[in-house]
Coordinates of C-alpha atoms in Angstrom, one line a residue:
M1 CA 125.1 130.4 106.3
K2 CA 124.2 127.2 108.6
T3 CA 123.8 123.3 107.0
D4 CA 121.1 121.4 106.9
I5 CA 123.1 119.0 109.0
Q6 CA 124.5 121.8 111.6
I7 CA 121.0 123.2 112.0
A8 CA 119.5 120.1 112.8
Q9 CA 122.5 118.8 115.1
E10 CA 122.0 122.4 117.2
A11 CA 118.2 121.9 117.9
K12 CA 117.1 120.9 121.4
L13 CA 114.9 117.9 120.7
L14 CA 112.3 117.0 123.2
P15 CA 112.4 113.5 124.9
I16 CA 109.3 111.6 122.2
T17 CA 107.0 111.3 124.5
Q18 CA 106.5 114.8 125.7
V19 CA 106.1 115.3 122.0
A20 CA 103.2 112.6 121.9
E21 CA 101.3 113.8 124.8
K22 CA 100.4 117.0 122.4
L23 CA 98.1 114.5 120.9
G24 CA 97.4 112.7 123.6
V25 CA 99.8 109.6 123.4
S26 CA 100.4 108.3 126.6
A27 CA 104.0 106.5 126.5
D28 CA 102.4 103.2 126.8
D29 CA 101.3 103.6 123.4
L30 CA 104.8 103.6 122.0
E31 CA 107.1 101.3 121.5
L32 CA 110.5 104.0 121.8
Y33 CA 113.6 103.6 120.1
G34 CA 115.7 105.5 122.2
K35 CA 115.3 108.8 123.3
Y36 CA 114.4 111.2 120.5
K37 CA 112.4 107.9 117.9
A38 CA 109.5 105.7 118.2
K39 CA 106.5 103.3 117.1
L40 CA 102.5 103.7 117.7
S41 CA 101.9 100.5 119.4
E42 CA 99.7 97.7 117.6
D43 CA 97.5 98.7 120.5
Y44 CA 97.0 102.2 119.7
L45 CA 96.3 101.8 116.8
R46 CA 93.3 99.9 117.3
K47 CA 92.1 101.8 119.9
I48 CA 92.1 104.9 117.9
E49 CA 90.2 103.2 114.3
K50 CA 86.5 104.5 115.7
N51 CA 88.3 108.0 116.0
P52 CA 86.6 110.3 113.5
K53 CA 89.3 111.2 110.3
G54 CA 90.9 115.1 109.7
K55 CA 90.9 116.5 106.4
L56 CA 93.8 115.5 104.2
I57 CA 96.3 117.7 102.4
L58 CA 98.8 116.2 99.7
V59 CA 101.8 118.8 99.3
T60 CA 103.3 118.2 95.2
A61 CA 105.4 119.9 93.3
I62 CA 106.7 120.4 89.8
N63 CA 109.3 118.7 88.1
P64 CA 112.0 118.4 90.1
T65 CA 115.6 120.6 88.8
P66 CA 119.0 120.7 89.7
A67 CA 117.6 124.1 91.1
G68 CA 115.5 122.2 93.7
E69 CA 112.1 122.7 95.0
G70 CA 112.3 121.8 98.5
K71 CA 108.8 119.9 98.4
T72 CA 109.1 118.1 102.2
T73 CA 110.7 121.7 103.3
V74 CA 107.3 123.0 102.7
S75 CA 105.6 119.8 103.9
V76 CA 107.3 120.7 107.4
G77 CA 107.0 124.6 107.4
L78 CA 103.3 123.6 106.9
G79 CA 102.5 121.3 109.9
E80 CA 104.8 124.0 112.0
A81 CA 102.5 126.8 110.5
F82 CA 99.2 125.0 111.7
H83 CA 100.5 124.9 114.9
K84 CA 101.6 128.4 114.8
L85 CA 97.1 128.9 114.6
D86 CA 96.8 126.6 117.4
K87 CA 95.1 123.6 115.1
K88 CA 95.4 120.1 115.7
T89 CA 98.0 118.8 112.8
L90 CA 100.0 115.9 111.7
I91 CA 102.3 115.7 108.6
A92 CA 102.5 111.7 107.7
L93 CA 105.8 111.9 105.1
R94 CA 108.1 108.7 104.0
E95 CA 111.3 107.2 105.0
P96 CA 114.4 108.4 103.3
S97 CA 115.9 105.8 101.7
L98 CA 120.1 105.3 101.7
G99 CA 120.8 105.4 97.9
P100 CA 120.0 109.2 97.0
C101 CA 121.6 109.9 100.8
F102 CA 125.2 109.1 99.4
G103 CA 123.9 109.8 95.8
I104 CA 123.0 113.0 94.2
K105 CA 119.7 114.2 95.7
G106 CA 119.8 113.8 99.7
G107 CA 118.0 113.1 102.7
A108 CA 114.4 113.8 103.0
A109 CA 114.0 115.3 106.4
G110 CA 113.1 119.0 104.8
G111 CA 115.8 121.9 105.0
G112 CA 116.5 124.8 106.9
Y113 CA 114.2 126.0 109.8
A114 CA 111.5 123.4 108.3
Q115 CA 113.2 120.4 109.2
V116 CA 112.0 116.6 110.9
V117 CA 114.8 115.6 113.7
P118 CA 117.2 113.1 114.3
M119 CA 118.1 114.0 111.1
E120 CA 120.7 111.8 110.9
D121 CA 118.5 108.5 111.7
L122 CA 116.1 109.0 109.8
N123 CA 118.6 109.7 106.3
L124 CA 120.2 106.6 107.9
H125 CA 119.3 103.2 109.6
F126 CA 116.1 104.9 111.4
T127 CA 114.6 102.3 113.0
G128 CA 115.5 99.2 110.5
D129 CA 112.3 99.3 108.1
F130 CA 114.1 99.4 105.0
H131 CA 117.0 96.4 106.3
A132 CA 113.5 94.3 107.5
I133 CA 112.1 95.1 104.0
T134 CA 115.0 94.0 102.1
S135 CA 115.3 91.3 104.6
A136 CA 111.8 89.7 103.7
N137 CA 112.2 90.4 99.9
N138 CA 115.4 88.6 99.6
L139 CA 114.4 85.6 101.7
L140 CA 111.7 85.4 99.6
A141 CA 114.3 85.0 97.2
A142 CA 116.5 82.7 98.4
L143 CA 113.5 80.1 99.2
L144 CA 112.2 80.3 95.2
D145 CA 116.4 79.1 94.6
N146 CA 116.2 76.4 97.6
H147 CA 112.4 75.2 95.8
I148 CA 114.3 74.9 93.1
Q149 CA 118.0 73.3 94.2
Q150 CA 115.8 70.2 96.1
G151 CA 113.6 69.1 93.2
N152 CA 111.7 71.7 92.0
E153 CA 108.1 70.6 92.6
L154 CA 106.7 73.3 91.4
R155 CA 107.6 73.1 87.9
I156 CA 109.2 76.6 88.0
D157 CA 110.4 77.0 84.8
T158 CA 113.7 79.2 85.5
R159 CA 113.6 81.2 82.2
Q160 CA 110.2 82.8 84.0
I161 CA 112.0 83.8 87.0
V162 CA 110.1 87.8 88.2
W163 CA 111.0 88.1 91.6
K164 CA 114.5 90.0 92.0
R165 CA 116.6 90.8 95.1
C166 CA 117.4 94.1 96.8
V167 CA 119.5 96.2 98.6
D168 CA 119.1 99.8 99.5
M169 CA 121.6 101.3 97.9
N170 CA 122.0 103.2 94.3
D171 CA 124.3 99.9 93.0
R172 CA 124.6 99.7 89.6
A173 CA 126.2 96.4 88.7
L174 CA 124.3 94.2 90.4
R175 CA 121.0 95.1 87.7
N176 CA 122.0 92.2 85.9
I177 CA 124.0 89.4 87.4
V178 CA 124.2 85.6 87.6
V179 CA 123.9 83.7 90.2
G180 CA 123.9 79.5 91.3
L181 CA 128.1 79.4 89.5
G182 CA 130.3 77.1 91.6
N183 CA 129.5 73.6 91.6
K184 CA 126.2 71.5 91.5
M185 CA 125.3 72.3 95.7
D186 CA 125.4 75.9 94.8
G187 CA 122.5 76.2 93.3
V188 CA 121.0 76.2 89.5
V189 CA 122.9 78.6 87.5
R190 CA 120.4 81.5 86.0
E191 CA 120.5 85.2 85.3
D192 CA 119.2 87.6 88.5
H193 CA 118.5 90.7 89.2
F194 CA 119.1 93.5 92.1
V195 CA 116.2 96.7 91.8
I196 CA 116.7 99.5 95.0
T197 CA 114.8 98.3 98.2
V198 CA 112.3 100.9 97.7
A199 CA 111.2 99.8 94.1
S200 CA 110.6 95.7 95.8
E201 CA 106.8 94.9 95.8
I202 CA 107.9 94.3 99.8
M203 CA 107.6 97.6 100.3
A204 CA 104.9 98.7 98.3
I205 CA 102.9 96.4 100.5
L206 CA 103.8 97.5 103.3
C207 CA 103.0 100.7 103.0
L208 CA 99.4 99.1 101.4
A209 CA 98.5 97.0 103.7
K210 CA 96.5 98.2 106.7
D211 CA 96.7 94.9 109.0
M212 CA 98.6 91.9 109.5
D213 CA 95.7 90.2 108.2
D214 CA 95.8 92.3 105.0
L215 CA 99.8 92.1 105.1
K216 CA 99.9 87.9 104.9
E217 CA 96.8 87.9 101.6
R218 CA 99.1 90.7 99.9
L219 CA 102.4 88.7 100.6
G220 CA 100.8 85.5 99.4
K221 CA 99.7 86.9 95.8
I222 CA 103.3 88.2 95.3
I223 CA 104.5 86.4 92.1
V224 CA 107.6 84.9 92.0
A225 CA 107.8 83.6 88.7
Y226 CA 105.3 81.2 86.5
D227 CA 105.6 77.2 85.7
M228 CA 106.5 75.3 83.0
D229 CA 102.8 75.7 81.7
N230 CA 102.8 79.6 82.4
N231 CA 100.7 79.9 85.8
P232 CA 101.6 81.9 88.0
V233 CA 103.7 80.7 91.1
T234 CA 103.2 82.4 94.1
A235 CA 104.7 83.4 97.9
A236 CA 102.3 81.5 99.8
D237 CA 103.2 78.3 96.7
L238 CA 106.4 78.5 98.4
Q239 CA 105.5 78.7 102.4
A240 CA 107.1 81.9 102.9
V241 CA 104.2 84.3 103.9
G242 CA 104.4 83.0 107.8
A243 CA 108.4 83.8 107.5
M244 CA 108.6 87.4 105.8
A245 CA 105.6 88.6 108.1
A246 CA 107.4 88.0 111.1
L247 CA 110.3 89.8 109.0
L248 CA 108.0 92.7 108.5
K249 CA 106.1 93.2 111.9
D250 CA 107.6 95.9 113.8
A251 CA 108.6 97.3 110.8
M252 CA 104.2 98.2 110.2
M253 CA 104.0 100.5 113.0
P254 CA 104.5 104.0 112.2
N255 CA 107.4 105.8 113.3
M256 CA 106.8 109.2 115.1
I257 CA 109.7 111.6 115.3
Q258 CA 109.6 115.8 115.4
T259 CA 109.9 118.9 114.3
L260 CA 112.7 121.5 115.1
E261 CA 109.7 123.1 116.6
G262 CA 108.8 119.9 119.3
N263 CA 105.7 119.1 117.1
P264 CA 105.2 115.6 116.1
A265 CA 105.3 113.9 112.5
I266 CA 104.8 110.2 111.7
I267 CA 107.1 108.9 108.8
H268 CA 107.0 105.3 107.6
G269 CA 107.4 104.1 104.4
G270 CA 109.2 105.0 101.6
P271 CA 108.5 103.7 98.0
F272 CA 110.0 105.8 94.9
A273 CA 107.8 107.8 92.7
N274 CA 109.4 107.5 89.4
I275 CA 109.9 103.7 90.0
A276 CA 107.2 102.8 92.7
H277 CA 104.0 104.6 93.8
G278 CA 105.5 107.1 95.9
C279 CA 103.1 107.7 98.8
N280 CA 104.1 107.0 102.6
S281 CA 102.0 103.9 104.3
V282 CA 98.5 103.8 104.3
R283 CA 98.4 102.9 108.1
A284 CA 100.8 106.1 108.7
T285 CA 98.1 108.2 106.7
L286 CA 94.8 106.6 108.7
A287 CA 96.6 107.0 112.3
A288 CA 97.2 110.1 111.3
L289 CA 94.0 111.3 110.5
R290 CA 93.1 110.1 113.6
M291 CA 94.6 111.6 115.5
A292 CA 94.8 115.1 114.1
D293 CA 92.4 117.9 112.7
Y294 CA 95.0 118.4 110.2
V295 CA 97.0 115.9 108.1
I296 CA 99.6 116.7 105.7
T297 CA 101.6 114.3 103.5
E298 CA 103.1 114.4 100.2
A299 CA 103.9 112.3 97.1
G300 CA 106.9 112.0 95.3
F301 CA 108.6 113.8 92.8
G302 CA 106.2 115.9 90.1
A303 CA 102.9 115.7 90.6
D304 CA 102.8 114.0 87.4
L305 CA 104.3 111.1 89.3
G306 CA 103.4 111.2 92.9
A307 CA 100.4 112.7 93.3
E308 CA 99.2 111.1 90.0
K309 CA 100.3 107.8 92.0
F310 CA 98.5 109.5 95.2
F311 CA 95.4 109.5 93.5
D312 CA 95.0 106.8 91.2
I313 CA 96.9 104.4 93.7
K314 CA 96.1 104.9 97.5
C315 CA 93.1 106.7 97.2
R316 CA 91.4 104.4 95.5
L317 CA 92.9 101.5 97.3
A318 CA 92.9 102.9 101.0
G319 CA 89.2 104.9 100.7
L320 CA 91.0 108.4 100.4
K321 CA 89.4 111.6 99.7
P322 CA 91.9 114.3 99.8
D323 CA 90.6 117.7 100.8
A324 CA 93.0 119.7 99.4
V325 CA 96.5 120.0 97.1
V326 CA 98.8 122.1 97.4
L327 CA 101.9 122.7 94.6
V328 CA 105.2 123.5 94.9
A329 CA 107.8 125.8 92.7
T330 CA 110.4 128.0 92.6
I331 CA 111.3 130.7 90.4
K332 CA 114.9 129.3 89.8
A333 CA 112.9 125.9 88.6
L334 CA 110.4 127.7 86.7
K335 CA 113.2 130.2 85.2
Y336 CA 115.1 126.1 84.4
N337 CA 112.5 125.5 82.7
G338 CA 112.4 127.9 80.9
G339 CA 116.2 127.4 79.3
V340 CA 118.2 129.3 82.2
P341 CA 121.6 127.4 82.9
K342 CA 121.8 126.4 86.3
A343 CA 124.8 129.5 87.2
E344 CA 122.8 131.7 86.4
L345 CA 118.9 131.6 87.6
T346 CA 119.6 133.8 90.3
K347 CA 119.0 136.6 87.6
E348 CA 115.7 138.5 87.5
N349 CA 114.6 136.8 83.6
L350 CA 110.9 137.3 83.4
D351 CA 111.0 136.0 79.4
A352 CA 112.2 132.4 80.8
L353 CA 110.3 132.1 83.9
K354 CA 107.5 133.3 81.2
K355 CA 108.3 130.2 79.0
G356 CA 109.1 128.0 82.2
I357 CA 105.4 128.5 83.7
V358 CA 104.5 126.0 81.6
N359 CA 105.3 123.7 83.5
L360 CA 103.5 124.7 86.5
E361 CA 100.8 125.2 84.4
K362 CA 100.7 121.6 82.9
H363 CA 100.8 120.2 86.9
I364 CA 97.9 122.9 88.0
E365 CA 95.6 121.8 84.8
N366 CA 96.0 117.8 86.0
L367 CA 95.4 118.1 89.6
Q368 CA 92.2 120.3 88.9
K369 CA 91.4 116.9 86.5
Y370 CA 91.0 114.9 90.0
K371 CA 88.5 117.7 91.0
V372 CA 90.3 118.3 94.6
P373 CA 91.4 122.4 95.3
V374 CA 94.7 123.3 94.7
V375 CA 97.0 126.4 96.6
V376 CA 100.1 127.1 94.4
T377 CA 102.9 128.4 96.6
L378 CA 106.3 129.2 95.6
N379 CA 109.5 128.1 98.3
S380 CA 111.1 131.6 98.1
F381 CA 114.8 132.2 97.6
V382 CA 115.9 135.7 98.5
S383 CA 117.2 136.2 95.2
D384 CA 113.6 135.7 93.7
T385 CA 112.4 139.4 92.7
D386 CA 108.8 141.7 93.2
A387 CA 108.0 141.0 89.6
E388 CA 108.7 137.4 89.0
K389 CA 106.9 136.9 92.2
N390 CA 103.6 139.2 91.0
F391 CA 104.1 137.7 87.5
V392 CA 103.7 133.6 89.2
K393 CA 100.9 135.1 91.2
E394 CA 98.7 136.4 89.0
F395 CA 99.6 133.5 86.7
C396 CA 98.3 130.9 89.9
E397 CA 95.5 133.3 90.4
S398 CA 93.7 133.5 87.1
R399 CA 93.4 129.8 86.7
G400 CA 91.4 129.4 89.0
C401 CA 94.0 128.6 92.4
E402 CA 94.8 130.4 95.2
F403 CA 98.6 131.6 95.7
A404 CA 100.7 132.2 98.2
L405 CA 104.3 132.3 99.0
A406 CA 106.3 130.3 101.7
D407 CA 109.9 131.1 103.5
V408 CA 110.2 127.5 105.5
W409 CA 113.3 127.9 104.7
G410 CA 114.2 130.1 106.6
K411 CA 111.9 131.3 108.9
G412 CA 110.4 127.6 109.6
G413 CA 106.9 127.8 111.0
E414 CA 106.5 131.9 110.8
G415 CA 107.1 132.0 106.8
G416 CA 104.2 129.5 106.3
I417 CA 101.1 131.8 108.5
A418 CA 100.7 133.2 104.9
L419 CA 100.2 129.7 103.2
A420 CA 98.3 128.1 106.1
E421 CA 95.9 130.9 105.8
K422 CA 95.0 129.9 102.1
V423 CA 94.8 126.6 102.8
L424 CA 93.0 126.2 105.5
K425 CA 90.7 128.6 103.7
T426 CA 90.0 126.8 100.6
L427 CA 89.5 123.8 102.8
E428 CA 86.4 125.9 104.1
E429 CA 85.2 127.8 100.7
K430 CA 86.1 124.9 98.1
P431 CA 85.0 121.4 99.2
S432 CA 86.9 118.9 97.2
G433 CA 84.9 116.6 94.5
F434 CA 87.7 114.0 94.6
E435 CA 87.9 110.8 92.2
P436 CA 90.6 109.2 90.0
I437 CA 91.1 109.7 87.0
Y438 CA 90.2 106.3 85.4
G439 CA 87.9 104.0 86.1
S440 CA 89.0 99.9 87.2
D441 CA 87.3 98.9 84.4
L442 CA 89.1 100.1 82.0
S443 CA 91.1 98.0 80.3
L444 CA 95.1 98.3 81.0
K445 CA 96.2 100.1 77.6
E446 CA 93.4 102.2 78.1
K447 CA 95.0 103.0 81.7
I448 CA 97.6 103.4 80.4
E449 CA 97.2 105.9 77.6
T450 CA 94.5 108.0 80.3
V451 CA 97.8 108.5 82.1
A452 CA 99.7 109.1 79.0
K453 CA 97.9 111.5 77.0
E454 CA 95.5 113.5 80.1
I455 CA 98.5 113.6 82.5
Y456 CA 101.8 113.4 80.1
G457 CA 100.4 115.4 78.2
A458 CA 101.7 112.4 75.3
D459 CA 99.9 112.2 71.5
G460 CA 100.2 108.3 72.4
V461 CA 101.7 105.6 73.5
N462 CA 104.1 103.0 72.3
Y463 CA 104.2 99.3 73.5
S464 CA 107.2 97.5 72.7
P465 CA 106.4 93.3 71.7
A466 CA 107.7 92.2 75.2
A467 CA 105.3 94.7 76.7
E468 CA 102.8 94.1 74.1
K469 CA 102.8 90.3 75.2
Q470 CA 103.2 91.3 78.9
L471 CA 99.7 93.1 78.5
E472 CA 97.7 90.1 77.0
K473 CA 99.5 87.8 79.7
L474 CA 98.1 89.7 82.7
S475 CA 94.9 90.5 81.2
Q476 CA 94.4 87.0 80.4
L477 CA 94.9 86.3 84.1
G478 CA 92.7 88.8 85.7
F479 CA 95.1 91.4 86.4
G480 CA 93.1 94.0 83.9
N481 CA 91.4 95.6 86.8
M482 CA 94.1 96.8 88.8
P483 CA 95.6 100.4 88.8
V484 CA 98.8 100.9 86.5
C485 CA 101.5 102.0 88.0
M486 CA 103.7 103.9 85.8
A487 CA 107.7 104.1 85.9
K488 CA 108.8 107.1 84.2
T489 CA 111.5 109.7 84.7
Q490 CA 111.0 112.7 86.9
Y491 CA 112.9 115.3 85.3
S492 CA 110.3 115.7 82.6
L493 CA 106.9 115.6 81.9
S494 CA 107.5 112.9 79.2
D495 CA 109.6 109.6 79.6
D496 CA 112.7 111.8 77.5
P497 CA 114.4 113.7 80.8
S498 CA 115.0 116.4 78.9
L499 CA 112.5 117.7 77.3
L500 CA 111.5 120.5 79.8
G501 CA 108.6 123.2 80.1
R502 CA 105.5 121.4 79.0
P503 CA 106.3 118.6 76.4
Q504 CA 104.5 118.1 73.5
G505 CA 104.0 116.5 69.9
F506 CA 105.6 113.2 71.8
T507 CA 105.0 109.5 72.5
M508 CA 105.4 107.3 75.5
Q509 CA 108.0 104.6 74.9
V510 CA 106.7 101.1 76.8
R511 CA 109.3 98.6 77.0
E512 CA 108.2 96.4 80.1
V513 CA 104.6 95.9 81.6
Y514 CA 104.6 93.7 85.0
V515 CA 102.3 92.8 87.5
S516 CA 103.1 93.4 91.5
A517 CA 100.3 91.0 93.1
G518 CA 100.3 91.5 96.3
A519 CA 100.2 95.1 95.9
G520 CA 97.4 95.2 94.0
F521 CA 99.0 97.2 90.8
V522 CA 100.8 96.5 87.4
V523 CA 104.1 98.7 87.3
V524 CA 104.8 100.0 83.5
L525 CA 108.1 100.8 82.2
T526 CA 108.4 103.2 80.5
G527 CA 111.6 104.9 78.7
A528 CA 114.9 104.5 80.1
V529 CA 114.0 104.2 83.9
M530 CA 115.6 101.8 86.4
T531 CA 114.7 100.2 89.1
M532 CA 118.3 100.1 90.2
P533 CA 120.0 103.8 89.9
G534 CA 123.6 104.2 90.1
L535 CA 125.8 106.5 91.5
P536 CA 127.3 109.4 89.9
K537 CA 130.7 110.6 89.1
Q538 CA 130.6 112.7 92.2
P539 CA 128.3 111.1 94.9
A540 CA 127.6 112.6 98.1
A541 CA 129.2 109.6 99.8
F542 CA 132.6 111.9 98.7
S543 CA 131.2 114.2 101.9
I544 CA 130.4 112.4 104.9
D545 CA 132.1 111.4 107.5
V546 CA 131.7 111.2 111.7
N547 CA 134.1 112.4 113.9
K548 CA 135.6 111.6 117.0
N549 CA 132.6 112.7 118.8
G550 CA 130.9 110.6 117.2
E551 CA 128.8 113.5 115.1
I552 CA 128.1 112.8 111.6
T553 CA 128.9 115.4 109.0
G554 CA 127.6 115.6 105.4
L555 CA 124.6 114.6 105.2
F556 CA 122.1 117.1 103.6

């Protein structure tokens, strides 16, 4: 069996100009990054602003397990299937982070015969967007420390600095550091911190900004610290906005590459869903909607994280209205939720399936609360038995969902036609009545508790003393009308990664709350989730290499 990277490297890629022509995008509308990568130019984005919008389809999943669910693979394969049915379609996905590529999760180009390519470029440096975001973040950090060193005219309280540096790598040693050591000219000694680039507020801002003016306005609102009177100090106060925007100028343009079947794909932005808002950029999604009749996008991790934030943050702030949701599950993952060890997941086990399917049940219920029609798909494996597949099919259909099998990993677009037909049927027969699950007028606590109870299934929420003070302060500063971005483990509906299935009788633990004023949401840290992940004992980096011909191996 060929690996994902072998399949990707054997593909015969079309010039990206030829791929773009399928959507009526000329070479003059692109900023080329070699033969196979390009950005949509600012002139082109302005040119299509008045185009009618297509239908928006979100792909999400149950909680991730070690067995894998294949959400991106299904997104890509579904797009390929739409093309086979002669539908003008675009997939709009996130860019991968280097952290999971070298850590445990791997890349984010899809898999098997449902991938976007060039896979190695996408999973590594791509077009430099993440470098630009990292640089803008760290420029602001440098200007902040320089301001303090040069006399601290803004009277910044060095004990209340909230801006963190970032790097696009899993590096736990940088979570908590001390800067300014050395002599007097080396800066003021203070505690500092790093987050991974995908958790930086700059990433969120880039993904939510509609244009350069919006970007600069959002950058200016970033709170970097508080002064001696407890007033916020912003990036605008530090005169950082223009230089940061200059670094982000090219990163603002959505990227275009292609699928294995030569169809266009827009890939732009990449906040994690467990510690950030988990969606590709608003610019990419809006551009795709004006370029195609159907747009397939995804939100990170399970529906409790990615889909919730897609609905309650991205759609709310960008005025988007999703028309349908595809919920991805696998027989293996459902049996894992039913208590089966990873080594035994290929054996038929209806009892474990019945026990673990409650995870899928909760996600169906959650998505239906947003009044968007749901299609459930099983990402097929050869070990799945007819009895297991039929059980899941009957389970979903009894809950008002369309159901289809997807074999896109092995068959590409051909393996997604049954799913595509069910999605098209749903779009025709079940209009979306989308609305967020909470109103902007609720208090921050009410928003947190709505998500915790309605989406996670918690009995309630317990706040640390620090979180209580932070919530009070943010409300007093006027941020109470913002949506909340819940930072939570992806492995469980609860904040405890060991609680699989559909946990009940638990209380969410909120330990810290802070505002991303430029992004426009309040971040809520729950449980033990980290904004700077670490590497596992056997990181994926051990298997990655490059041969004398320049071919990369070991990426997945």
